[in-house]
Short mmCIF file of C-alpha atoms in Angstrom, two decimals:
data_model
loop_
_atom_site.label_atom_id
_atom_site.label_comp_id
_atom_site.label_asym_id
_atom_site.label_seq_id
_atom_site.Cartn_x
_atom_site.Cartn_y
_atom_site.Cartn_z
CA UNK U 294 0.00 0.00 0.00
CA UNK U 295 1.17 3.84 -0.57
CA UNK U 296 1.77 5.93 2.31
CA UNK U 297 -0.60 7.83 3.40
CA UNK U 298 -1.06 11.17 5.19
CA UNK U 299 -3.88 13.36 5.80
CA UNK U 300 -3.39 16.93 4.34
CA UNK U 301 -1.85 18.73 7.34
CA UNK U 302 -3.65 21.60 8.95
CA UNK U 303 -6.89 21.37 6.07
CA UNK U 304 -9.84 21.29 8.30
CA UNK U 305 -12.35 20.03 5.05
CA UNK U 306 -11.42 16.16 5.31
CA UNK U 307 -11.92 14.48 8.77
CA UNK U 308 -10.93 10.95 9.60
CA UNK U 309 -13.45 8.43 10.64
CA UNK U 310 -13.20 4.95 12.33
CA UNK U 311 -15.54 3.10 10.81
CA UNK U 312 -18.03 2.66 7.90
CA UNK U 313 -21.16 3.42 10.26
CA UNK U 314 -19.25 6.52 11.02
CA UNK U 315 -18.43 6.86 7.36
CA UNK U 316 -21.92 6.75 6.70
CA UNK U 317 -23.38 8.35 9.67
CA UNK U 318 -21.31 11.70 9.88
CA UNK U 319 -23.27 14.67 8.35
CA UNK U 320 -21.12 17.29 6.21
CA UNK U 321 -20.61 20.27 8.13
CA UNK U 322 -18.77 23.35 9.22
CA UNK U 323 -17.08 23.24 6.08
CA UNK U 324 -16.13 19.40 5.68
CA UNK U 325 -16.35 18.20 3.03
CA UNK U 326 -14.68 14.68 2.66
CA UNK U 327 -14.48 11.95 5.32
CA UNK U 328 -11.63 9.73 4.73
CA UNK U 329 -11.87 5.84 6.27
CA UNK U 330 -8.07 5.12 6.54
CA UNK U 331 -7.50 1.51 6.40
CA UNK U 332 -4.37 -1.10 5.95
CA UNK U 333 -6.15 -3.87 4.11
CA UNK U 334 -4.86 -7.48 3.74
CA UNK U 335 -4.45 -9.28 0.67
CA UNK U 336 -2.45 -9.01 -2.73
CA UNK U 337 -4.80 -6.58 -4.74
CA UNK U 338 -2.14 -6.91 -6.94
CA UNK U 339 -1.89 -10.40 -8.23
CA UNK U 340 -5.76 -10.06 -8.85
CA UNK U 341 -5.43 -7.36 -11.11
CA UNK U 342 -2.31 -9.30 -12.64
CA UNK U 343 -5.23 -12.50 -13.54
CA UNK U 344 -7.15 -9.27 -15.74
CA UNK U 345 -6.30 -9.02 -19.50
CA UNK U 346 -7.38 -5.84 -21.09
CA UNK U 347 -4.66 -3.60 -21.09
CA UNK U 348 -6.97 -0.49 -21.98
CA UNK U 349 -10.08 1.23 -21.25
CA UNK U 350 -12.55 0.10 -18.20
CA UNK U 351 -13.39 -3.17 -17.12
CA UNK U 352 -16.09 -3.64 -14.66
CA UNK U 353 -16.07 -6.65 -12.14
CA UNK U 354 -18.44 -8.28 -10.55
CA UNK U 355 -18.49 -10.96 -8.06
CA UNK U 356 -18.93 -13.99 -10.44
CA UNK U 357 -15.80 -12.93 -11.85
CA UNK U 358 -13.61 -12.41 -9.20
CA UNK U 359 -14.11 -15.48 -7.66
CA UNK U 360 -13.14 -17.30 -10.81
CA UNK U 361 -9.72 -15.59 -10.37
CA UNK U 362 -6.88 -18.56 -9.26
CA UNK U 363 -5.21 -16.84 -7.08
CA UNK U 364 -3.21 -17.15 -3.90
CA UNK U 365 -4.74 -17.10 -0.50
CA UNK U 366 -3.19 -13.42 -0.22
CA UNK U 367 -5.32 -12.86 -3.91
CA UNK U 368 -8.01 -14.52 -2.36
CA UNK U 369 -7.95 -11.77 0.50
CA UNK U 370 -8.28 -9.18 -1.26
CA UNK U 371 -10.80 -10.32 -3.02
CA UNK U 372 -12.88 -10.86 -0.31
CA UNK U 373 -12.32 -7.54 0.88
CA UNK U 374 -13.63 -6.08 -2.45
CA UNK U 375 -16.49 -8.03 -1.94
CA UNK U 376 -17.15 -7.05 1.28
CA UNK U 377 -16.84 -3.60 0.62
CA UNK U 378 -19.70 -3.73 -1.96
CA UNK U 379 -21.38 -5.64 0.31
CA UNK U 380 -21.37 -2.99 2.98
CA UNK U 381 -22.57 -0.27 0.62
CA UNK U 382 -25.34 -2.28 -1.40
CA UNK U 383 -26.14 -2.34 2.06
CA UNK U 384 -26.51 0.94 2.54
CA UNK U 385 -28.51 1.78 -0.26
CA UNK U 386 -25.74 2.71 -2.74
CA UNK U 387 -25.18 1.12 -6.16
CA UNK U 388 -21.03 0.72 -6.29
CA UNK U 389 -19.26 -0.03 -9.21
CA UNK U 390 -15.69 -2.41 -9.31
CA UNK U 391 -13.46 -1.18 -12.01
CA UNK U 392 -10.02 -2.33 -13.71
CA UNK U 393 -9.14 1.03 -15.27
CA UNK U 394 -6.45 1.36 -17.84
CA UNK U 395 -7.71 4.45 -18.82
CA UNK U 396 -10.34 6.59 -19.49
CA UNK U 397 -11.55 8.36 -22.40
CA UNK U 398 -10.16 11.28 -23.10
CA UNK U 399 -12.38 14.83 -24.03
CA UNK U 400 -12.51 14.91 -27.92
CA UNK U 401 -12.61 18.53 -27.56
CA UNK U 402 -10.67 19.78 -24.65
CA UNK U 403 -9.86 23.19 -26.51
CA UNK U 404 -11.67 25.59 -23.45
CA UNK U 405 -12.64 23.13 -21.02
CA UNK U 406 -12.05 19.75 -20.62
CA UNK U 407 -14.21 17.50 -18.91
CA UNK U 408 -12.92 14.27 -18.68
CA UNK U 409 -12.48 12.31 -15.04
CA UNK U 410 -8.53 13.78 -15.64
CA UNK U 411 -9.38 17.12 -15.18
CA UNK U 412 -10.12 18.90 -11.28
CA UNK U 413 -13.82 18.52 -10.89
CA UNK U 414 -16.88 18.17 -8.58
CA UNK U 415 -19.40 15.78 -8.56
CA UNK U 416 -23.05 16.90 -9.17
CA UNK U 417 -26.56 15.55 -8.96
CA UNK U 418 -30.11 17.08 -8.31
CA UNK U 419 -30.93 15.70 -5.13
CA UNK U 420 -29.29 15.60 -1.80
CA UNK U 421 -26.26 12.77 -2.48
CA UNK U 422 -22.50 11.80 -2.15
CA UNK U 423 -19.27 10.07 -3.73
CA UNK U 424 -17.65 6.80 -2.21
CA UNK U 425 -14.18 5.75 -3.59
CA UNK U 426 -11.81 3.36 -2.58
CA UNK U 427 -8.35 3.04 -4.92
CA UNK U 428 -7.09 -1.02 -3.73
CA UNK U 429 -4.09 -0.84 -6.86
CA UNK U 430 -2.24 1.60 -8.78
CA UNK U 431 -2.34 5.52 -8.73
CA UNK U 432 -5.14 7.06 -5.80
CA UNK U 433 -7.55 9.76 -6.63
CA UNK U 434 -5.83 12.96 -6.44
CA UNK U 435 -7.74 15.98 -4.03
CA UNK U 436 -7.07 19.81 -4.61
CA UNK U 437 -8.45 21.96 -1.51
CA UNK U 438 -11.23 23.95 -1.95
CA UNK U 439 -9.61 27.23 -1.49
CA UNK U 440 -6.81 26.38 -4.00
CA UNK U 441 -9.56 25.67 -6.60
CA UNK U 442 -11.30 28.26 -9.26
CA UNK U 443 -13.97 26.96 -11.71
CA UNK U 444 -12.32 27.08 -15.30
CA UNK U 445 -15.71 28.94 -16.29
CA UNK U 446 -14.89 31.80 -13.90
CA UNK U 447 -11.36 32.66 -15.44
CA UNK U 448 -11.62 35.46 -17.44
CA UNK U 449 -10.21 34.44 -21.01
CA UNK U 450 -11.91 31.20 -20.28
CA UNK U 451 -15.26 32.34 -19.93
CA UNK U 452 -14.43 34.83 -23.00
CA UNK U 453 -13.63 31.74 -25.34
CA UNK U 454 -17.03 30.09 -23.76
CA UNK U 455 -19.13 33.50 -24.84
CA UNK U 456 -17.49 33.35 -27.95
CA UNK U 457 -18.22 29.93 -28.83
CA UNK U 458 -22.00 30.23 -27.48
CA UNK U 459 -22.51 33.19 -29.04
CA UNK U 460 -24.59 34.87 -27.01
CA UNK U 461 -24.49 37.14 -23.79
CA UNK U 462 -23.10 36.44 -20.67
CA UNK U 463 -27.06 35.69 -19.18
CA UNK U 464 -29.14 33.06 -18.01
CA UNK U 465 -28.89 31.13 -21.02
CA UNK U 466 -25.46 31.19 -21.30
CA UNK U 467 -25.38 29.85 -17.80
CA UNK U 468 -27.94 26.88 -18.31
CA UNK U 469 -25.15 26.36 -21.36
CA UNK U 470 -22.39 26.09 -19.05
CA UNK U 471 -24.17 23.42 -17.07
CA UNK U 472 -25.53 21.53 -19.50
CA UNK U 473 -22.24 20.81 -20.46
CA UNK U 474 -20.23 20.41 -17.41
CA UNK U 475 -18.55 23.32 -17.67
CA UNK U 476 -19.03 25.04 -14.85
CA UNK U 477 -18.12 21.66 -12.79
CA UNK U 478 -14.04 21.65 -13.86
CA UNK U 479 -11.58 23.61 -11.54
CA UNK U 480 -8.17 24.83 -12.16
CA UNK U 481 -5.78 24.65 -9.76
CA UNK U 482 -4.75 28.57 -8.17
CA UNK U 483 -0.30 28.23 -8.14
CA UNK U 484 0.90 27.28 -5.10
CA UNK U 485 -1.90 24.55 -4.69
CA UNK U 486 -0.89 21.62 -3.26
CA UNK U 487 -2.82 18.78 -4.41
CA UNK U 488 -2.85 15.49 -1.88
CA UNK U 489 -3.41 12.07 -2.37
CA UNK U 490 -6.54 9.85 -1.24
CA UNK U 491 -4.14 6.86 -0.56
CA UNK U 492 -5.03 3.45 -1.23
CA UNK U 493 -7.01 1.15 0.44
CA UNK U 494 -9.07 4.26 2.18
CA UNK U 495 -12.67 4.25 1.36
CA UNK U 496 -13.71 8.00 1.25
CA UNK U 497 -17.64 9.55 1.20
CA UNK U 498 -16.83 13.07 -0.32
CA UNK U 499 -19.62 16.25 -0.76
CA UNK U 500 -20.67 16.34 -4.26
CA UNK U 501 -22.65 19.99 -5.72
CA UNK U 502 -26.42 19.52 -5.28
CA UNK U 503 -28.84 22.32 -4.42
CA UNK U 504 -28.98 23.12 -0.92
CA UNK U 505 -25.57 21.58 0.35
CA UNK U 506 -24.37 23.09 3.37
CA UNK U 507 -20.77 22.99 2.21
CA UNK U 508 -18.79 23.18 -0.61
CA UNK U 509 -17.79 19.87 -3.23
CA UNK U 510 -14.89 18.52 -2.81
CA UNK U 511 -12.59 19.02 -5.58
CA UNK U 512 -10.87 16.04 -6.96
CA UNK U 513 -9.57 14.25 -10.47
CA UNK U 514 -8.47 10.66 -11.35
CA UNK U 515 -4.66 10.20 -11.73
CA UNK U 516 -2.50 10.31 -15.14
CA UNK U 517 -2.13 6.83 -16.96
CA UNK U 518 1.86 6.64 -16.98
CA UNK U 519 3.45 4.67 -18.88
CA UNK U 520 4.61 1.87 -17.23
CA UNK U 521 2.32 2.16 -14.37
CA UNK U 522 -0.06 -0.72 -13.42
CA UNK U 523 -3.91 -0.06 -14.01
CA UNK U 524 -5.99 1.49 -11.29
CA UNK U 525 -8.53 -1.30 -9.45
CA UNK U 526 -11.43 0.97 -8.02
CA UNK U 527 -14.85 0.80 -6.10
CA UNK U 528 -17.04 4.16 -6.51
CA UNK U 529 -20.55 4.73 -6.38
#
C-alpha cells in the first residue's frame, strides 16, 4: 500500500473509524470529505495481474472475481472487495468495481475539458455523495477547496465560452455552461498543493447539489503513466 497522510492543517477532510461513522457523519462546518483510513490485507495486486485488457474500463463483478486462481493473499483481497460492496449495497448505494487502464479522453478539450482527468466536482439534483476506494495503482488525487477556481470563472476562459456560445453572458449562457459540465471543472490557483486519497481508504466526499451546506470537494483521477499498473477501483 502507498503511504498515506492526511493533508496537514486542512480542516475540510476528517478521519473516521468506521463505515457506520463513514456513513453516519453529516457534512458540516465546512467538511467536506471523510476519509476511512484503512491497511487492508491481501495481494490486490496479483488479482489485477489474472485481468487481460490492457486499456479502457473493465467492470467486475463478483462472479468474476471469484473465478480468479489466485493465492490465499489474492483470495484476500478479493474478499475484501467483496465485502466492501457488500457494505454499501447495504446501505442503499449502487457501487461499481473497475479495472481502469484508462479513461476516455475529451474529444474537444480546446476551453474546457471535462474528462475524469481534469479537477472537478461531482453533481446531482438531489441531496447525495461520492464513495471511492483506490485497492491498486495511482489514488484519486484531491485539490483543496480554497486552492480551486472553476475554469468557467477565469476570465479568457469564460471569453472563449461567450465566444463559442454566441450569445451574452445571461441566463442562457449559464444553463449552457451546465448543461455541459462546464461550470463543474476547476483549475488549480499556483501554489496549490494537491494530496493524495491513498489506497485502500474508502472515502464519502460532498458532491454539488442544491442546498448543500458545504462546498464539493474538488478532486480528479490520476495520469495513466506509462509503465504504471492499471488502477482497481470501487465508486458509487
Amino acid at each position: 500500500m502507498t503511504p498515506f497522510a492526511l493533508p496537514p492543517g486542512y480542516p475540510r477532510i476528517k478521519r473516521v473509524e468506521s463505515f457506520s461513522e463513514l456513513v453516519t457523519t453529516r457534512f458540516a462546518e465546512g467538511v467536506n470529505a471523510l476519509c476511512w483510513e484503512r491497511a487492508l490485507p491481501g495481494d490486490f495486486g496479483e488479482v489485477v495481474a489474472q485481468l487481460t485488457g490492457g486499456e479502457g474500463i473493465m467492470t467486475l463483478d463478483e462472479a468474476q472475481l471469484l473465478a480468479l486462481s489466485v493465492s490465499a493473499a489474492g483470495q484476500s483481497a478479493i474478499a475484501v472487495l467483496l465485502e466492501d460492496q457488500r457494505l454499501l449495497r447495504d446501505h442503499g448505494v449502487d457501487p461499481v468495481l473497475n479495472c481502469i487502464w484508462s479513461y476516455p479522453r475529451d474529444e474537444n478539450p480546446e476551453v474546457v475539458p471535462t474528462d475524469v482527468y481534469s479537477y472537478h466536482a461531482d453533481s446531482a439534483p438531489v441531496e447525495t455523495d461520492t464513495f471511492l476506494c483506490t485497492y491498486h495503482g495511482a489514488a484519486s488525487e484531491g485539490l483543496r477547496n480554497e486552492e480551486a477556481r472553476r475554469r468557467v470563472d477565469l476570465p479568457e476562459i469564460r471569453a472563449g465560452l461567450l465566444k463559442r456560445f454566441g450569445e451574452e453572458d445571461n441566463d442562457d449562457f449559464r444553463a449552457y455552461l451546465n448543461e455541459n459540465c462546464y461550470d463543474l471543472h476547476y483549475a488549480a490557483i499556483p501554489p496549490a498543493r494537491p494530496f493524495s486519497f491513498g489506497q485502500g481508504n474508502l472515502w464519502r466526499i460532498a458532491i454539488e447539489y442544491p442546498g448543500s451546506p458545504v462546498p464539493p470537494c474538488v478532486h480528479r483521477a490520476p495520469e495513466n503513466l506509462p509503465g504504471q499498473p492499471p488502477r482497481l477501483l470501487l465508486i458509487s
